């Protein structure tokens, strides 16, 4: 029996970003961040103006997103253990988020439709969108970790910390863009059109991310094999 030696190689930021698929997962994560905050600043005035909702009702609707994300995160872990690929998870998540924005708005032209323009539909859309967020955020994080293995980077604490940093950076960048984009589109076009643009952004993110995967570098960094007895 021989214990496996810890991987003590060093990882540079250049090596990290040149890992096959790393930039693509970062882009997908940024798009997910956009979707997370797009409605945060506009849902409250929309529900108050459209339905006269109280602060408690508005808080409940917004909480459904986080509730679904929290509940589904361990389920995502189980699905990953059973063979769900990170890229597949990200695509599923982005499609779910895009679809729920169309029902959340709802789709322009359906603003007066009683089946879509009601509080339960808003709540259901937020809840399902939370499921989509779990798919994409967990998928991007695990996908980035797999990228470091594909890039032959040292599997140590430094690499893990750098992956977490890239993931958080992409998420925060997307969140900043989403908050601004959601507020501007709401002010100029209203909630339905704002949600439509969010759905369009998430729909475009799928082929954009796939294209980035195809354009990703494939060269792996070589590390010397340890000869320590």
PDB file of C-alpha atoms in Angstrom:
ATOM      1  CA  UNK A   1       0.000   0.000   0.000  1.00  0.00           C
ATOM      2  CA  UNK A   2       1.358   3.455  -0.945  1.00  0.00           C
ATOM      3  CA  UNK A   3      -0.217   6.768  -0.086  1.00  0.00           C
ATOM      4  CA  UNK A   4      -0.715   9.201  -2.961  1.00  0.00           C
ATOM      5  CA  UNK A   5       1.554  12.191  -2.642  1.00  0.00           C
ATOM      6  CA  UNK A   6      -0.134  15.594  -2.487  1.00  0.00           C
ATOM      7  CA  UNK A   7       0.127  17.621  -5.667  1.00  0.00           C
ATOM      8  CA  UNK A   8       2.426  20.499  -4.740  1.00  0.00           C
ATOM      9  CA  UNK A   9       2.696  22.180  -8.167  1.00  0.00           C
ATOM     10  CA  UNK A  10       1.916  25.874  -8.510  1.00  0.00           C
ATOM     11  CA  UNK A  11      -0.903  27.298 -10.605  1.00  0.00           C
ATOM     12  CA  UNK A  12      -0.764  30.681 -12.327  1.00  0.00           C
ATOM     13  CA  UNK A  13      -3.782  32.719 -13.408  1.00  0.00           C
ATOM     14  CA  UNK A  14      -2.702  32.300 -17.008  1.00  0.00           C
ATOM     15  CA  UNK A  15      -2.739  28.527 -16.606  1.00  0.00           C
ATOM     16  CA  UNK A  16      -6.180  28.761 -14.998  1.00  0.00           C
ATOM     17  CA  UNK A  17      -7.802  30.756 -17.791  1.00  0.00           C
ATOM     18  CA  UNK A  18      -6.155  28.636 -20.483  1.00  0.00           C
ATOM     19  CA  UNK A  19      -7.753  25.464 -19.141  1.00  0.00           C
ATOM     20  CA  UNK A  20     -10.091  23.960 -21.778  1.00  0.00           C
ATOM     21  CA  UNK A  21     -13.587  25.331 -21.125  1.00  0.00           C
ATOM     22  CA  UNK A  22     -12.722  27.625 -18.213  1.00  0.00           C
ATOM     23  CA  UNK A  23     -13.624  30.874 -20.000  1.00  0.00           C
ATOM     24  CA  UNK A  24     -16.803  29.296 -21.401  1.00  0.00           C
ATOM     25  CA  UNK A  25     -17.971  28.260 -17.928  1.00  0.00           C
ATOM     26  CA  UNK A  26     -17.092  31.725 -16.644  1.00  0.00           C
ATOM     27  CA  UNK A  27     -19.211  33.278 -19.377  1.00  0.00           C
ATOM     28  CA  UNK A  28     -22.118  30.953 -18.572  1.00  0.00           C
ATOM     29  CA  UNK A  29     -21.777  31.831 -14.884  1.00  0.00           C
ATOM     30  CA  UNK A  30     -21.824  35.559 -15.679  1.00  0.00           C
ATOM     31  CA  UNK A  31     -25.025  35.125 -17.701  1.00  0.00           C
ATOM     32  CA  UNK A  32     -26.570  33.299 -14.748  1.00  0.00           C
ATOM     33  CA  UNK A  33     -25.576  36.193 -12.510  1.00  0.00           C
ATOM     34  CA  UNK A  34     -27.339  38.576 -14.884  1.00  0.00           C
ATOM     35  CA  UNK A  35     -30.555  36.587 -14.564  1.00  0.00           C
ATOM     36  CA  UNK A  36     -30.317  36.509 -10.764  1.00  0.00           C
ATOM     37  CA  UNK A  37     -30.476  40.270 -10.247  1.00  0.00           C
ATOM     38  CA  UNK A  38     -32.404  41.364 -13.338  1.00  0.00           C
ATOM     39  CA  UNK A  39     -35.712  41.331 -11.442  1.00  0.00           C
ATOM     40  CA  UNK A  40     -34.406  42.252  -7.973  1.00  0.00           C
ATOM     41  CA  UNK A  41     -34.905  45.991  -8.279  1.00  0.00           C
ATOM     42  CA  UNK A  42     -38.034  45.890 -10.431  1.00  0.00           C
ATOM     43  CA  UNK A  43     -40.208  43.134  -8.956  1.00  0.00           C
ATOM     44  CA  UNK A  44     -41.283  45.236  -5.971  1.00  0.00           C
ATOM     45  CA  UNK A  45     -42.507  48.295  -7.925  1.00  0.00           C
ATOM     46  CA  UNK A  46     -44.113  46.005 -10.509  1.00  0.00           C
ATOM     47  CA  UNK A  47     -46.109  43.996  -7.964  1.00  0.00           C
ATOM     48  CA  UNK A  48     -47.090  47.134  -6.055  1.00  0.00           C
ATOM     49  CA  UNK A  49     -48.192  48.993  -9.194  1.00  0.00           C
ATOM     50  CA  UNK A  50     -49.895  46.042 -10.888  1.00  0.00           C
ATOM     51  CA  UNK A  51     -51.563  44.353  -7.908  1.00  0.00           C
ATOM     52  CA  UNK A  52     -51.171  46.718  -4.960  1.00  0.00           C
ATOM     53  CA  UNK A  53     -49.219  44.002  -3.156  1.00  0.00           C
ATOM     54  CA  UNK A  54     -48.045  44.547   0.397  1.00  0.00           C
ATOM     55  CA  UNK A  55     -44.398  44.316   1.406  1.00  0.00           C
ATOM     56  CA  UNK A  56     -45.090  40.913   2.951  1.00  0.00           C
ATOM     57  CA  UNK A  57     -46.561  39.526  -0.284  1.00  0.00           C
ATOM     58  CA  UNK A  58     -43.677  40.922  -2.315  1.00  0.00           C
ATOM     59  CA  UNK A  59     -41.151  39.412   0.084  1.00  0.00           C
ATOM     60  CA  UNK A  60     -42.852  36.033  -0.146  1.00  0.00           C
ATOM     61  CA  UNK A  61     -42.718  36.035  -3.948  1.00  0.00           C
ATOM     62  CA  UNK A  62     -39.029  36.933  -3.942  1.00  0.00           C
ATOM     63  CA  UNK A  63     -38.269  34.346  -1.257  1.00  0.00           C
ATOM     64  CA  UNK A  64     -39.612  31.543  -3.452  1.00  0.00           C
ATOM     65  CA  UNK A  65     -36.582  31.888  -5.721  1.00  0.00           C
ATOM     66  CA  UNK A  66     -34.112  31.349  -2.881  1.00  0.00           C
ATOM     67  CA  UNK A  67     -36.253  28.584  -1.388  1.00  0.00           C
ATOM     68  CA  UNK A  68     -36.232  26.603  -4.630  1.00  0.00           C
ATOM     69  CA  UNK A  69     -32.480  27.090  -5.039  1.00  0.00           C
ATOM     70  CA  UNK A  70     -31.837  25.893  -1.496  1.00  0.00           C
ATOM     71  CA  UNK A  71     -34.085  22.847  -1.820  1.00  0.00           C
ATOM     72  CA  UNK A  72     -32.728  21.758  -5.189  1.00  0.00           C
ATOM     73  CA  UNK A  73     -29.016  22.199  -4.513  1.00  0.00           C
ATOM     74  CA  UNK A  74     -28.601  18.796  -2.771  1.00  0.00           C
ATOM     75  CA  UNK A  75     -30.670  17.213  -5.535  1.00  0.00           C
ATOM     76  CA  UNK A  76     -28.194  18.645  -8.030  1.00  0.00           C
ATOM     77  CA  UNK A  77     -25.367  17.021  -6.103  1.00  0.00           C
ATOM     78  CA  UNK A  78     -27.118  13.654  -6.356  1.00  0.00           C
ATOM     79  CA  UNK A  79     -27.712  14.116 -10.084  1.00  0.00           C
ATOM     80  CA  UNK A  80     -24.061  14.970 -10.628  1.00  0.00           C
ATOM     81  CA  UNK A  81     -23.035  11.851  -8.720  1.00  0.00           C
ATOM     82  CA  UNK A  82     -25.264   9.827 -11.029  1.00  0.00           C
ATOM     83  CA  UNK A  83     -23.539  11.122 -14.130  1.00  0.00           C
ATOM     84  CA  UNK A  84     -25.145  14.452 -15.063  1.00  0.00           C
ATOM     85  CA  UNK A  85     -22.524  16.439 -16.968  1.00  0.00           C
ATOM     86  CA  UNK A  86     -21.815  20.024 -15.866  1.00  0.00           C
ATOM     87  CA  UNK A  87     -22.321  21.383 -19.384  1.00  0.00           C
ATOM     88  CA  UNK A  88     -25.688  19.625 -19.672  1.00  0.00           C
ATOM     89  CA  UNK A  89     -26.678  21.028 -16.291  1.00  0.00           C
ATOM     90  CA  UNK A  90     -25.770  24.569 -17.369  1.00  0.00           C
ATOM     91  CA  UNK A  91     -27.756  24.324 -20.603  1.00  0.00           C
ATOM     92  CA  UNK A  92     -30.818  22.970 -18.772  1.00  0.00           C
ATOM     93  CA  UNK A  93     -30.558  25.739 -16.205  1.00  0.00           C
ATOM     94  CA  UNK A  94     -30.295  28.523 -18.777  1.00  0.00           C
ATOM     95  CA  UNK A  95     -33.255  27.191 -20.758  1.00  0.00           C
ATOM     96  CA  UNK A  96     -35.382  27.000 -17.588  1.00  0.00           C
ATOM     97  CA  UNK A  97     -34.454  30.543 -16.590  1.00  0.00           C
ATOM     98  CA  UNK A  98     -35.230  31.895 -20.075  1.00  0.00           C
ATOM     99  CA  UNK A  99     -38.627  30.166 -20.109  1.00  0.00           C
ATOM    100  CA  UNK A 100     -39.593  31.426 -16.651  1.00  0.00           C
ATOM    101  CA  UNK A 101     -38.809  35.015 -17.581  1.00  0.00           C
ATOM    102  CA  UNK A 102     -41.389  34.704 -20.363  1.00  0.00           C
ATOM    103  CA  UNK A 103     -44.055  33.670 -17.833  1.00  0.00           C
ATOM    104  CA  UNK A 104     -42.842  36.144 -15.203  1.00  0.00           C
ATOM    105  CA  UNK A 105     -43.294  39.204 -17.436  1.00  0.00           C
ATOM    106  CA  UNK A 106     -45.431  37.816 -18.906  1.00  0.00           C
ATOM    107  CA  UNK A 107     -44.591  37.733 -22.634  1.00  0.00           C
ATOM    108  CA  UNK A 108     -45.390  41.158 -24.174  1.00  0.00           C
ATOM    109  CA  UNK A 109     -48.962  41.060 -25.454  1.00  0.00           C
ATOM    110  CA  UNK A 110     -50.156  38.885 -22.585  1.00  0.00           C
ATOM    111  CA  UNK A 111     -50.061  41.589 -19.924  1.00  0.00           C
ATOM    112  CA  UNK A 112     -53.852  41.565 -19.634  1.00  0.00           C
ATOM    113  CA  UNK A 113     -54.201  37.784 -19.736  1.00  0.00           C
ATOM    114  CA  UNK A 114     -55.648  36.624 -16.402  1.00  0.00           C
ATOM    115  CA  UNK A 115     -53.837  33.272 -16.654  1.00  0.00           C
ATOM    116  CA  UNK A 116     -50.430  34.922 -16.645  1.00  0.00           C
ATOM    117  CA  UNK A 117     -50.896  38.287 -14.960  1.00  0.00           C
ATOM    118  CA  UNK A 118     -51.517  37.160 -11.385  1.00  0.00           C
ATOM    119  CA  UNK A 119     -49.595  36.680  -8.144  1.00  0.00           C
ATOM    120  CA  UNK A 120     -49.572  32.835  -8.167  1.00  0.00           C
ATOM    121  CA  UNK A 121     -48.041  32.807 -11.657  1.00  0.00           C
ATOM    122  CA  UNK A 122     -45.370  35.283 -10.536  1.00  0.00           C
ATOM    123  CA  UNK A 123     -44.591  33.103  -7.528  1.00  0.00           C
ATOM    124  CA  UNK A 124     -44.498  29.908  -9.581  1.00  0.00           C
ATOM    125  CA  UNK A 125     -42.184  31.533 -12.118  1.00  0.00           C
ATOM    126  CA  UNK A 126     -39.806  32.629  -9.370  1.00  0.00           C
ATOM    127  CA  UNK A 127     -39.855  29.164  -7.792  1.00  0.00           C
ATOM    128  CA  UNK A 128     -39.087  27.350 -11.042  1.00  0.00           C
ATOM    129  CA  UNK A 129     -36.411  29.900 -11.871  1.00  0.00           C
ATOM    130  CA  UNK A 130     -34.729  28.971  -8.593  1.00  0.00           C
ATOM    131  CA  UNK A 131     -34.499  25.392  -9.877  1.00  0.00           C
ATOM    132  CA  UNK A 132     -32.873  26.675 -13.047  1.00  0.00           C
ATOM    133  CA  UNK A 133     -30.384  28.712 -11.030  1.00  0.00           C
ATOM    134  CA  UNK A 134     -29.361  25.590  -9.095  1.00  0.00           C
ATOM    135  CA  UNK A 135     -28.714  23.773 -12.366  1.00  0.00           C
ATOM    136  CA  UNK A 136     -26.538  26.511 -13.795  1.00  0.00           C
ATOM    137  CA  UNK A 137     -24.616  27.708 -10.723  1.00  0.00           C
ATOM    138  CA  UNK A 138     -23.738  24.233  -9.466  1.00  0.00           C
ATOM    139  CA  UNK A 139     -22.993  23.135 -13.019  1.00  0.00           C
ATOM    140  CA  UNK A 140     -20.603  26.020 -13.687  1.00  0.00           C
ATOM    141  CA  UNK A 141     -18.697  25.522 -10.428  1.00  0.00           C
ATOM    142  CA  UNK A 142     -18.234  21.785 -10.920  1.00  0.00           C
ATOM    143  CA  UNK A 143     -17.478  22.363 -14.587  1.00  0.00           C
ATOM    144  CA  UNK A 144     -14.679  24.768 -13.703  1.00  0.00           C
ATOM    145  CA  UNK A 145     -13.192  22.185 -11.376  1.00  0.00           C
ATOM    146  CA  UNK A 146     -13.269  19.625 -14.168  1.00  0.00           C
ATOM    147  CA  UNK A 147     -11.537  22.127 -16.445  1.00  0.00           C
ATOM    148  CA  UNK A 148      -8.551  22.224 -14.110  1.00  0.00           C
ATOM    149  CA  UNK A 149      -8.253  18.441 -14.426  1.00  0.00           C
ATOM    150  CA  UNK A 150      -8.541  18.632 -18.211  1.00  0.00           C
ATOM    151  CA  UNK A 151      -5.848  21.315 -18.176  1.00  0.00           C
ATOM    152  CA  UNK A 152      -3.599  19.089 -16.052  1.00  0.00           C
ATOM    153  CA  UNK A 153      -3.367  21.669 -13.265  1.00  0.00           C
ATOM    154  CA  UNK A 154      -2.250  20.615  -9.783  1.00  0.00           C
ATOM    155  CA  UNK A 155      -5.233  19.392  -7.759  1.00  0.00           C
ATOM    156  CA  UNK A 156      -4.485  21.220  -4.539  1.00  0.00           C
ATOM    157  CA  UNK A 157      -5.932  23.921  -2.292  1.00  0.00           C
ATOM    158  CA  UNK A 158      -4.450  26.723  -4.385  1.00  0.00           C
ATOM    159  CA  UNK A 159      -6.170  25.568  -7.562  1.00  0.00           C
ATOM    160  CA  UNK A 160      -9.462  25.012  -5.732  1.00  0.00           C
ATOM    161  CA  UNK A 161      -9.321  28.508  -4.232  1.00  0.00           C
ATOM    162  CA  UNK A 162      -8.557  30.050  -7.625  1.00  0.00           C
ATOM    163  CA  UNK A 163     -11.517  28.246  -9.201  1.00  0.00           C
ATOM    164  CA  UNK A 164     -13.787  29.599  -6.457  1.00  0.00           C
ATOM    165  CA  UNK A 165     -12.401  33.073  -7.092  1.00  0.00           C
ATOM    166  CA  UNK A 166     -13.076  32.902 -10.823  1.00  0.00           C
ATOM    167  CA  UNK A 167     -16.581  31.584 -10.182  1.00  0.00           C
ATOM    168  CA  UNK A 168     -17.381  34.353  -7.702  1.00  0.00           C
ATOM    169  CA  UNK A 169     -15.879  37.008  -9.982  1.00  0.00           C
ATOM    170  CA  UNK A 170     -18.027  35.871 -12.919  1.00  0.00           C
ATOM    171  CA  UNK A 171     -21.138  35.700 -10.736  1.00  0.00           C
ATOM    172  CA  UNK A 172     -20.629  39.165  -9.245  1.00  0.00           C
ATOM    173  CA  UNK A 173     -19.873  40.682 -12.646  1.00  0.00           C
ATOM    174  CA  UNK A 174     -23.090  39.221 -14.027  1.00  0.00           C
ATOM    175  CA  UNK A 175     -25.077  40.382 -11.007  1.00  0.00           C
ATOM    176  CA  UNK A 176     -23.849  43.948 -11.473  1.00  0.00           C
ATOM    177  CA  UNK A 177     -24.788  43.947 -15.152  1.00  0.00           C
ATOM    178  CA  UNK A 178     -28.150  42.320 -14.425  1.00  0.00           C
ATOM    179  CA  UNK A 179     -29.172  44.871 -11.802  1.00  0.00           C
ATOM    180  CA  UNK A 180     -28.342  47.742 -14.147  1.00  0.00           C
ATOM    181  CA  UNK A 181     -29.930  46.146 -17.208  1.00  0.00           C
ATOM    182  CA  UNK A 182     -33.097  45.194 -15.370  1.00  0.00           C
ATOM    183  CA  UNK A 183     -33.555  48.685 -13.967  1.00  0.00           C
ATOM    184  CA  UNK A 184     -32.934  50.507 -17.257  1.00  0.00           C
ATOM    185  CA  UNK A 185     -35.203  48.265 -19.329  1.00  0.00           C
ATOM    186  CA  UNK A 186     -37.960  48.486 -16.699  1.00  0.00           C
ATOM    187  CA  UNK A 187     -37.822  52.288 -16.646  1.00  0.00           C
ATOM    188  CA  UNK A 188     -37.971  52.600 -20.437  1.00  0.00           C
ATOM    189  CA  UNK A 189     -40.104  49.605 -21.478  1.00  0.00           C
ATOM    190  CA  UNK A 190     -41.995  48.248 -18.493  1.00  0.00           C
ATOM    191  CA  UNK A 191     -41.791  44.934 -16.680  1.00  0.00           C
ATOM    192  CA  UNK A 192     -43.053  42.684 -19.480  1.00  0.00           C
ATOM    193  CA  UNK A 193     -40.513  43.900 -22.022  1.00  0.00           C
ATOM    194  CA  UNK A 194     -37.770  43.943 -19.398  1.00  0.00           C
ATOM    195  CA  UNK A 195     -38.460  40.272 -18.645  1.00  0.00           C
ATOM    196  CA  UNK A 196     -38.542  39.516 -22.365  1.00  0.00           C
ATOM    197  CA  UNK A 197     -35.049  40.960 -22.776  1.00  0.00           C
ATOM    198  CA  UNK A 198     -33.836  38.898 -19.833  1.00  0.00           C
ATOM    199  CA  UNK A 199     -35.259  35.783 -21.483  1.00  0.00           C
ATOM    200  CA  UNK A 200     -33.557  36.720 -24.745  1.00  0.00           C
ATOM    201  CA  UNK A 201     -30.214  37.234 -23.004  1.00  0.00           C
ATOM    202  CA  UNK A 202     -30.440  33.813 -21.362  1.00  0.00           C
ATOM    203  CA  UNK A 203     -31.476  32.178 -24.633  1.00  0.00           C
ATOM    204  CA  UNK A 204     -28.509  33.734 -26.438  1.00  0.00           C
ATOM    205  CA  UNK A 205     -26.188  32.602 -23.649  1.00  0.00           C
ATOM    206  CA  UNK A 206     -26.636  28.935 -24.602  1.00  0.00           C
ATOM    207  CA  UNK A 207     -25.138  29.095 -28.132  1.00  0.00           C
ATOM    208  CA  UNK A 208     -22.639  31.725 -26.959  1.00  0.00           C
ATOM    209  CA  UNK A 209     -21.313  29.408 -24.251  1.00  0.00           C
ATOM    210  CA  UNK A 210     -21.238  26.417 -26.596  1.00  0.00           C
ATOM    211  CA  UNK A 211     -19.290  28.478 -29.136  1.00  0.00           C
ATOM    212  CA  UNK A 212     -16.797  29.419 -26.440  1.00  0.00           C
ATOM    213  CA  UNK A 213     -16.340  25.736 -25.623  1.00  0.00           C
ATOM    214  CA  UNK A 214     -15.477  25.000 -29.241  1.00  0.00           C
ATOM    215  CA  UNK A 215     -13.014  27.885 -29.283  1.00  0.00           C
ATOM    216  CA  UNK A 216     -11.415  26.868 -25.975  1.00  0.00           C
ATOM    217  CA  UNK A 217      -7.708  25.977 -25.975  1.00  0.00           C
ATOM    218  CA  UNK A 218      -6.910  22.282 -25.795  1.00  0.00           C
ATOM    219  CA  UNK A 219      -3.263  22.423 -24.789  1.00  0.00           C
ATOM    220  CA  UNK A 220      -2.487  20.956 -21.385  1.00  0.00           C
ATOM    221  CA  UNK A 221       0.291  22.150 -19.140  1.00  0.00           C
ATOM    222  CA  UNK A 222       2.890  19.487 -18.417  1.00  0.00           C
ATOM    223  CA  UNK A 223       4.266  19.086 -14.926  1.00  0.00           C
ATOM    224  CA  UNK A 224       7.369  17.071 -14.081  1.00  0.00           C
ATOM    225  CA  UNK A 225       6.675  13.671 -12.581  1.00  0.00           C
ATOM    226  CA  UNK A 226       7.812  13.447  -8.987  1.00  0.00           C
ATOM    227  CA  UNK A 227      10.730  11.063  -8.390  1.00  0.00           C
ATOM    228  CA  UNK A 228      10.579  11.341  -4.607  1.00  0.00           C
ATOM    229  CA  UNK A 229      10.730   7.829  -3.079  1.00  0.00           C
TER     230      UNK A 229
END
